[in-house]
Short mmCIF file of C-alpha atoms in Angstrom, two decimals:
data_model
loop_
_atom_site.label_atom_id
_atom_site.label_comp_id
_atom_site.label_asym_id
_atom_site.label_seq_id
_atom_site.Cartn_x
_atom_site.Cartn_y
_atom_site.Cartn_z
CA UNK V 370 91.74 70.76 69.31
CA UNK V 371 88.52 69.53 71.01
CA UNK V 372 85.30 71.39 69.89
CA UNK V 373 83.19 72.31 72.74
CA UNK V 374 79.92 73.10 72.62
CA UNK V 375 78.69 75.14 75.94
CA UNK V 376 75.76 74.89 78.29
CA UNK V 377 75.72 78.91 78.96
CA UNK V 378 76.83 82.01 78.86
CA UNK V 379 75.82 85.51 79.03
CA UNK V 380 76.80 87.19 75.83
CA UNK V 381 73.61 88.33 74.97
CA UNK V 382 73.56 90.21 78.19
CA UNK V 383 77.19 91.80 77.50
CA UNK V 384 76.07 92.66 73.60
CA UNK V 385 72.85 94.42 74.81
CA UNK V 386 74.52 96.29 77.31
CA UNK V 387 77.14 97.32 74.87
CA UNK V 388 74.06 98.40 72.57
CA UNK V 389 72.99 100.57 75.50
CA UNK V 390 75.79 102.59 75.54
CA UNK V 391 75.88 103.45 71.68
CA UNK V 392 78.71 100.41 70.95
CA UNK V 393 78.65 98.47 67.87
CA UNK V 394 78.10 94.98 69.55
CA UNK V 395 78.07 92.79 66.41
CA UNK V 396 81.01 93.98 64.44
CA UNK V 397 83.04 93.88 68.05
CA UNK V 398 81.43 90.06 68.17
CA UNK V 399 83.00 89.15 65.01
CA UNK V 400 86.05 90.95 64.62
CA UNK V 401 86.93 90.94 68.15
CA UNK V 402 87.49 92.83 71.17
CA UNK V 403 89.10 92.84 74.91
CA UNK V 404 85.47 92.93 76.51
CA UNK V 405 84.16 90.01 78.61
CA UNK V 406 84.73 86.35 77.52
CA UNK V 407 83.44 85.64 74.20
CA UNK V 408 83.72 86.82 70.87
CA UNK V 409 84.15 84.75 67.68
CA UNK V 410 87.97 84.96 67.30
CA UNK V 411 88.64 84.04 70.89
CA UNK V 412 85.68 81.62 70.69
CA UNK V 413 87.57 79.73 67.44
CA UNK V 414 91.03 80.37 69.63
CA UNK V 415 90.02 78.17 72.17
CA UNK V 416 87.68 75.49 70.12
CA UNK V 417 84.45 76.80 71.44
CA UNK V 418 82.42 75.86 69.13
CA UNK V 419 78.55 77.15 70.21
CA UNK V 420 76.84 76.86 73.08
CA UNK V 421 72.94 77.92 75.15
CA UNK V 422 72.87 81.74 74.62
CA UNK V 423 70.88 82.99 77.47
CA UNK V 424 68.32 85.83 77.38
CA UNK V 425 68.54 87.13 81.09
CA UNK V 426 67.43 90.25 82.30
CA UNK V 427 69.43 92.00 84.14
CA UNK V 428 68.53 93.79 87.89
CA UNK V 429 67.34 97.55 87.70
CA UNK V 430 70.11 97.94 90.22
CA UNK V 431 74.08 96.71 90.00
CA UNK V 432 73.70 92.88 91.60
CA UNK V 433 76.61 91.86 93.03
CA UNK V 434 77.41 89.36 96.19
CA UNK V 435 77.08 90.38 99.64
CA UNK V 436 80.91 90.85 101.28
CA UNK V 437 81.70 87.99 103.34
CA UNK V 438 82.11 87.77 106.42
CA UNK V 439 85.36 86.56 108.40
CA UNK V 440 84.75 83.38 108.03
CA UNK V 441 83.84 83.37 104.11
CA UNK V 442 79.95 83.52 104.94
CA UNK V 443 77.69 85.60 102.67
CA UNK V 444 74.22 85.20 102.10
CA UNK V 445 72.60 87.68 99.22
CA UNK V 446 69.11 88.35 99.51
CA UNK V 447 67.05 87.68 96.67
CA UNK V 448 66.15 90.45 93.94
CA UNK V 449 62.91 91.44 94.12
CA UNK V 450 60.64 90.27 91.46
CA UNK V 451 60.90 91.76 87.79
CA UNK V 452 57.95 93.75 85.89
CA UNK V 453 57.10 91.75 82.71
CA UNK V 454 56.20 94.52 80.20
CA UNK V 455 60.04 96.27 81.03
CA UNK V 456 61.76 92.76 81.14
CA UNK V 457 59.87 91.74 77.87
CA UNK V 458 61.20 94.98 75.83
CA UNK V 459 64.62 93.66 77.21
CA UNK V 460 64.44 89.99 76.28
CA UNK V 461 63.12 91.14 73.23
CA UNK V 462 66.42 93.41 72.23
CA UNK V 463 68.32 90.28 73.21
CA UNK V 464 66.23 87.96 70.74
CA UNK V 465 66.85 90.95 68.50
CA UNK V 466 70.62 90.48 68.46
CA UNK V 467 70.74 86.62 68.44
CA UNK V 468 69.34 86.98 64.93
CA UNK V 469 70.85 90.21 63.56
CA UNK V 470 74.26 88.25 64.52
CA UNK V 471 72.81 85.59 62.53
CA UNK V 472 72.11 87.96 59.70
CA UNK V 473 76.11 89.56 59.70
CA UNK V 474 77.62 86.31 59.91
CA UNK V 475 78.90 85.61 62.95
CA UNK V 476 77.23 83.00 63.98
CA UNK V 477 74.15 80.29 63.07
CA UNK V 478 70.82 80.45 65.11
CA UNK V 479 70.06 76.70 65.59
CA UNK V 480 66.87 74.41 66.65
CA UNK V 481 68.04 71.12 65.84
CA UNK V 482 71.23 69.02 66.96
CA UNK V 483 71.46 68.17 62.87
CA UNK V 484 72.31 72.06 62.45
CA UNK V 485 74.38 72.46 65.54
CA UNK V 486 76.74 69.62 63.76
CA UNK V 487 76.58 71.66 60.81
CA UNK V 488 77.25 74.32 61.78
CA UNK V 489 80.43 73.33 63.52
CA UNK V 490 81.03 71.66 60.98
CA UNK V 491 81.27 74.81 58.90
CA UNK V 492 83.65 76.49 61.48
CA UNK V 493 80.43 78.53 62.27
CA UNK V 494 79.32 79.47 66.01
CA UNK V 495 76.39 77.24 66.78
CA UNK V 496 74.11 79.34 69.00
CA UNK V 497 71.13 78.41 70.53
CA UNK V 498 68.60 80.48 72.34
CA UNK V 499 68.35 80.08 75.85
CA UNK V 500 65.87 82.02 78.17
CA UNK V 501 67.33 82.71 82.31
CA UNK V 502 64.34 83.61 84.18
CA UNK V 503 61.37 83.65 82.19
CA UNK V 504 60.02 87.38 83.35
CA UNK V 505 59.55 88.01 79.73
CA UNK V 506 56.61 85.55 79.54
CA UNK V 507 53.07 85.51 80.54
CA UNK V 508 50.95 83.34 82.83
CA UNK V 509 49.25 82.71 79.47
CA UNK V 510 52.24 81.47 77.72
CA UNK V 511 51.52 83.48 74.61
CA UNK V 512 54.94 85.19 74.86
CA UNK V 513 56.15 81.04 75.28
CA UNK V 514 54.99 80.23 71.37
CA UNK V 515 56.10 83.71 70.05
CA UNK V 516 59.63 83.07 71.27
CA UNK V 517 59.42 79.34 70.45
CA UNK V 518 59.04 81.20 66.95
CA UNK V 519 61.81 82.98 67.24
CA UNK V 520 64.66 80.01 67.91
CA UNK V 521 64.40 79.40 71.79
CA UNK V 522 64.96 76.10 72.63
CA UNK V 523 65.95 76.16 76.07
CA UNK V 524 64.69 78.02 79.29
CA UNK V 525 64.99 77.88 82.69
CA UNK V 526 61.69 79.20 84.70
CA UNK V 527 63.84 81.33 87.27
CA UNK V 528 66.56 82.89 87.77
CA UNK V 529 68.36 83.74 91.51
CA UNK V 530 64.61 85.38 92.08
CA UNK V 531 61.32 85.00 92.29
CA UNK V 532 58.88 85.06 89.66
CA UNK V 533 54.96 84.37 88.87
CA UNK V 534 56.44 80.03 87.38
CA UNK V 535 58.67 79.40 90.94
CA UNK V 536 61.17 80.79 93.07
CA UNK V 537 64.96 81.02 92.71
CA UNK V 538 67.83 80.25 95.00
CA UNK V 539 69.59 83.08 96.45
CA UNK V 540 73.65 83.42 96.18
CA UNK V 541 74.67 82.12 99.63
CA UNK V 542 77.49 80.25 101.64
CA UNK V 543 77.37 78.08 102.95
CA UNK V 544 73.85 76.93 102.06
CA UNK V 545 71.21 74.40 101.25
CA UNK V 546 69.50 74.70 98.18
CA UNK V 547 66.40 74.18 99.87
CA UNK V 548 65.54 77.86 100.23
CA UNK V 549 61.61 77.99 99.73
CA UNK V 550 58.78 76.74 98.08
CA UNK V 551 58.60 75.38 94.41
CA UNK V 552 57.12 75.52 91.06
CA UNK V 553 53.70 77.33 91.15
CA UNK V 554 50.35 76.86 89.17
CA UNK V 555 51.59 78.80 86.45
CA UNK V 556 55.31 77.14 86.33
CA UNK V 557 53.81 73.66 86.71
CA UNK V 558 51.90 75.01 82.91
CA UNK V 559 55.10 75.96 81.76
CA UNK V 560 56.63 72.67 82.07
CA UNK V 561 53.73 70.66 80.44
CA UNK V 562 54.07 73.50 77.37
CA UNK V 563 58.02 73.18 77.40
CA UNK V 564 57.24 69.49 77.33
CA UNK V 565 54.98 69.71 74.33
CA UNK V 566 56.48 71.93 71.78
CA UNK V 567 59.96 70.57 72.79
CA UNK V 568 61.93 73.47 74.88
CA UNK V 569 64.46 71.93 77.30
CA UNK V 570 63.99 72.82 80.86
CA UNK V 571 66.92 74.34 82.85
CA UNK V 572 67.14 73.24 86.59
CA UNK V 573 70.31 75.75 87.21
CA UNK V 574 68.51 78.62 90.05
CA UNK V 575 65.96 76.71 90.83
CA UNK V 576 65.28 75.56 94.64
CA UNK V 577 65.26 71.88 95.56
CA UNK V 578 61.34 71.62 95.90
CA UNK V 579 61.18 73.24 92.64
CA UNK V 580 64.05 70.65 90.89
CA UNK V 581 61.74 68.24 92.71
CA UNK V 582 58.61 69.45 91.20
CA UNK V 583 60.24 69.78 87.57
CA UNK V 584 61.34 65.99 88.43
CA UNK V 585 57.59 65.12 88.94
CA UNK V 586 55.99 66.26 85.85
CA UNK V 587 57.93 66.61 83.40
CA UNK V 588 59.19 63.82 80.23
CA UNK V 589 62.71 65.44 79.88
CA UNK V 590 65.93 64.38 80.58
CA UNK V 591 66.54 66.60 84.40
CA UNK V 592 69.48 69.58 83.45
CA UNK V 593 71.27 71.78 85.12
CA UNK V 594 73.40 73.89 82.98
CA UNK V 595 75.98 75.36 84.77
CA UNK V 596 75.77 73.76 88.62
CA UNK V 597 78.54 72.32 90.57
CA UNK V 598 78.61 69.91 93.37
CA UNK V 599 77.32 70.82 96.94
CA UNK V 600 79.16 68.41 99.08
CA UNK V 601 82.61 69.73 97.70
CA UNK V 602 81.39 73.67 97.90
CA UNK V 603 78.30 74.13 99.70
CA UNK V 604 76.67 77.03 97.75
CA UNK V 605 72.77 77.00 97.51
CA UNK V 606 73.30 77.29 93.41
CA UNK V 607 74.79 73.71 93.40
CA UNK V 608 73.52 70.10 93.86
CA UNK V 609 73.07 67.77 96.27
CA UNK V 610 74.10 64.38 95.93
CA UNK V 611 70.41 63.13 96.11
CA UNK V 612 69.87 65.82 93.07
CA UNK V 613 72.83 64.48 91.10
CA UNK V 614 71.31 60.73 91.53
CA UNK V 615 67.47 61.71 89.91
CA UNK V 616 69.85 63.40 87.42
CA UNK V 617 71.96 60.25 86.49
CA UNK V 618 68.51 58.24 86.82
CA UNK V 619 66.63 60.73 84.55
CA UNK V 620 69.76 60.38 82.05
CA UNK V 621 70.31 64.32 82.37
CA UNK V 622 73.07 66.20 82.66
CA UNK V 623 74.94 68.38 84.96
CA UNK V 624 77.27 71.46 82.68
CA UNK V 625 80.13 72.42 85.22
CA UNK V 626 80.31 75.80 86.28
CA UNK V 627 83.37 77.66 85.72
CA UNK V 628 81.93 80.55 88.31
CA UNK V 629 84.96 80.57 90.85
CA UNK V 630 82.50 80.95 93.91
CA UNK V 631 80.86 77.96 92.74
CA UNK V 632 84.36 75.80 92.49
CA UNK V 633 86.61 76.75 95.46
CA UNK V 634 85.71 74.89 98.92
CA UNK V 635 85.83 78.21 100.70
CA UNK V 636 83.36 80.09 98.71
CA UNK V 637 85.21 82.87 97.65
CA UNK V 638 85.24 85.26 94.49
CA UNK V 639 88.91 84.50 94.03
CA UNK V 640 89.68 84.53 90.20
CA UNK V 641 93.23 82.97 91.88
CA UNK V 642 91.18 79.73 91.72
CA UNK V 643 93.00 76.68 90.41
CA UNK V 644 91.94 73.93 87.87
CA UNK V 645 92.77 71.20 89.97
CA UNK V 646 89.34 72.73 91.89
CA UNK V 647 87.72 71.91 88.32
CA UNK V 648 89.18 68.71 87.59
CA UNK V 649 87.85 67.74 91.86
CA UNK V 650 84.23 68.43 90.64
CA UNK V 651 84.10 67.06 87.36
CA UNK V 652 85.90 63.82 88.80
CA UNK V 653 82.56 63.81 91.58
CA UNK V 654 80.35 64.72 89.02
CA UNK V 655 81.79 61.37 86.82
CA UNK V 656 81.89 59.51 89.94
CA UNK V 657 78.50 59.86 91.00
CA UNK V 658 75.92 60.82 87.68
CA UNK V 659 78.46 58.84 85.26
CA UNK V 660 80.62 59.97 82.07
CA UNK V 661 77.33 60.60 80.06
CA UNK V 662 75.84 62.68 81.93
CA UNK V 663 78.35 65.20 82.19
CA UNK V 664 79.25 68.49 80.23
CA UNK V 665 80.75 71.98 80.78
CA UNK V 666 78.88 75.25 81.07
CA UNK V 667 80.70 77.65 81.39
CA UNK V 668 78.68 80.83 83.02
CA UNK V 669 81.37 82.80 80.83
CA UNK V 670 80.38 86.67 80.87
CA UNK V 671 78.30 85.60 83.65
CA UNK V 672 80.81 84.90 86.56
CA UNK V 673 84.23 85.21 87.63
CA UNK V 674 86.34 82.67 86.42
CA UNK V 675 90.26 81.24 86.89
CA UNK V 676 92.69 83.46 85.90
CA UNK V 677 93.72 80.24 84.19
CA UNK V 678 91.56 80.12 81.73
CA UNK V 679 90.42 83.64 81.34
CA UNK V 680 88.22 84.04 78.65
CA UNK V 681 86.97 81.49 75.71
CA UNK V 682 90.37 81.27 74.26
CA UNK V 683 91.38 79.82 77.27
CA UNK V 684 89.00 76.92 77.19
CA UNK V 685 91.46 74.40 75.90
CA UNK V 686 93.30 74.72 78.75
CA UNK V 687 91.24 72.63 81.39
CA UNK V 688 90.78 69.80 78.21
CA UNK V 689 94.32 69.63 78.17
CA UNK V 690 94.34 69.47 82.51
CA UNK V 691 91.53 66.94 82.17
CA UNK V 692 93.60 64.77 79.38
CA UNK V 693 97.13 64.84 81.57
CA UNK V 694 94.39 63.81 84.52
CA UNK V 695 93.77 60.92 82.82
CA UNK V 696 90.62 61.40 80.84
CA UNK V 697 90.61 59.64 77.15
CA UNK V 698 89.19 60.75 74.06
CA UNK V 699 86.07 59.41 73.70
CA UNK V 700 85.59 60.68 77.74
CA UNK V 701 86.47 64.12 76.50
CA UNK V 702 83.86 64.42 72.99
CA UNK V 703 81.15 62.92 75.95
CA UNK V 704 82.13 65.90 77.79
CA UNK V 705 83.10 68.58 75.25
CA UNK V 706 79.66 68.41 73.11
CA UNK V 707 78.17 64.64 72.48
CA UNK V 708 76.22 64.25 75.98
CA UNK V 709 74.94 68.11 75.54
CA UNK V 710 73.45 67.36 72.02
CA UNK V 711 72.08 63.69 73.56
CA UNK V 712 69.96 65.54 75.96
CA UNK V 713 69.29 68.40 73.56
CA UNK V 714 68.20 65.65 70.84
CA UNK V 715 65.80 64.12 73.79
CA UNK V 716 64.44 67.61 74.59
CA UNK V 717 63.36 68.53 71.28
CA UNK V 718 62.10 65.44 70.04
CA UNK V 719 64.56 64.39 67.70
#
């Protein structure tokens, strides 16, 4: 079985939730249970091995996508911005978990690539803490160091909104990911403190001016953790081909996106999607950024995603797709974890 470590997901966002409504969200993350896509027995089930645990906060009000229209076009406006002090008490009860699952046992908080292999090693979830939309932190970047603190390694400065670092694409198709301005004062600070204590930067809802700004100032490696390819579905949350070149350039990496609407040509939130549609963007993705520079992430308990895979015990099932398509071994550990802890490894100074 390949071990895979993942780019994202949104477990933390599931567990809180569950929290919310009086559930027992660690003991139903270890033992098991028939909610959303992760837990640790489905995660060993399918060789997921760890992955980037984001902290997101969620809207006040149910987000979903706007109904297309006849021809498949939608175009969701943006949320409105978030207050910090409420998103802060959230990201906070997210942080929260991430170590009290760490405390139970079911899985190991890590901030080096050394204990991610360890940890696998073990048979042990390798988490890593991820921030998605960084409402929870200041124009100060006090909140930045207290987190740091805390094991998060990983951040990207918006989500699909706007926020005080840069503004977000919205969830539209078809679309350009050229949707408004960039970084601002305050994110162009974030980057240069990311840069310094060694936080990888996440290019994944950002808008092309602000992948373009990121590209500008920052000494990383350019990511995108869960982003597809525009030119096969033209959603403003994937990449152009000129982004996917200053990622291959930058030696970065692009984690593909198992979010349906992000995979099928027509846009659609199908979960009837097949994995040949996978297999078509990772083969572009190889073909134009290279076999290092791509990974998977997976946007489980995030998105809709193929019937055909499910949940994470389903994972093995597009390695096995992607072996009978041709793709060797050492193509495969590139893609199932090694090229995710090479850019990690560059990120955090290793």
């Amino acid at each position: 079985m390949d071990m895979v470590f993942d780019g994202h997901n949104d477990l933390l966002l599931r567990l809180w939730r569950e929290r919310q409504e009086g559930g027992n969200p660690l003991q139903d993350f270890i033992k098991g249970t028939s909610a959303g896509h992760i837990d640790a027995p489905r995660a060993k089930r399918g060789g997921l091995a760890g992955g980037l645990c984001a902290i997101y906060i969620p809207s006040p009000h149910d987000f979903s996508l706007k109904e297309p229209d006849a021809d498949g076009h939608y175009a969701t406006p943006l949320d409105p911005p978030l207050d910090r002090h409420s998103s802060l008490d959230i990201a906070l009860g997210m942080a929260a978990l991430a170590h009290q699952l760490e405390q139970a046992g079911g899985w190991l908080l890590c901030r080096s690539t050394s204990e991610i292999r360890a940890a696998m090693a073990e048979g042990v979830f390798a988490a890593v803490l991820h921030m998605e939309g960084c409402e929870a932190i200041d124009a100060d970047l006090d909140a930045l160091d207290v987190f740091y603190a805390a094991g998060l390694r990983s951040l990207g400065p918006v989500w699909s909104r706007n926020n005080i670092f840069g503004h977000g694409v919205p969830f539209a198709y078809p679309s350009s990911p050229d949707t408004g301005p960039g970084l601002t004062d305050a994110g162009v600070a974030l980057v240069k403190a990311c840069n310094k204590l060694g936080i990888l930067i996440d290019l994944a809802h950002i808008t092309e001016k602000g992948f373009w700004d990121v590209a500008r100032i920052s000494d990383q490696p350019l990511i995108a953790s869960h982003s597809n390819v525009h030119a096969l579905t033209p959603v403003a949350r994937n990449l152009t081909d000129r982004q996917l070149d200053a990622i291959r350039e930058s030696r970065g990496l692009v984690g593909l996106n198992y979010a349906v609407t992000m995979l099928r040509a027509d846009g659609r939130d199908n979960p009837d999607t097949p994995l040949s549609d996978m297999v078509r963007h990772l083969d572009r993705l190889v073909e134009r950024v290279g076999i290092d520079c791509v990974a998977l992430g997976s946007d489980f308990d995030g998105a809709t995603i193929p019937n055909a895979i499910a949940d994470a015990a389903g994972n093995q099932r597009l390695l096995l797709t992607l072996r009978d398509h041709g793709y060797d071994q050492d193509a495969l550990d590139k893609i199932c974890r090694e090229n995710w802890l090479r850019v990690l490894a560059s990120a955090w100074h290793e």
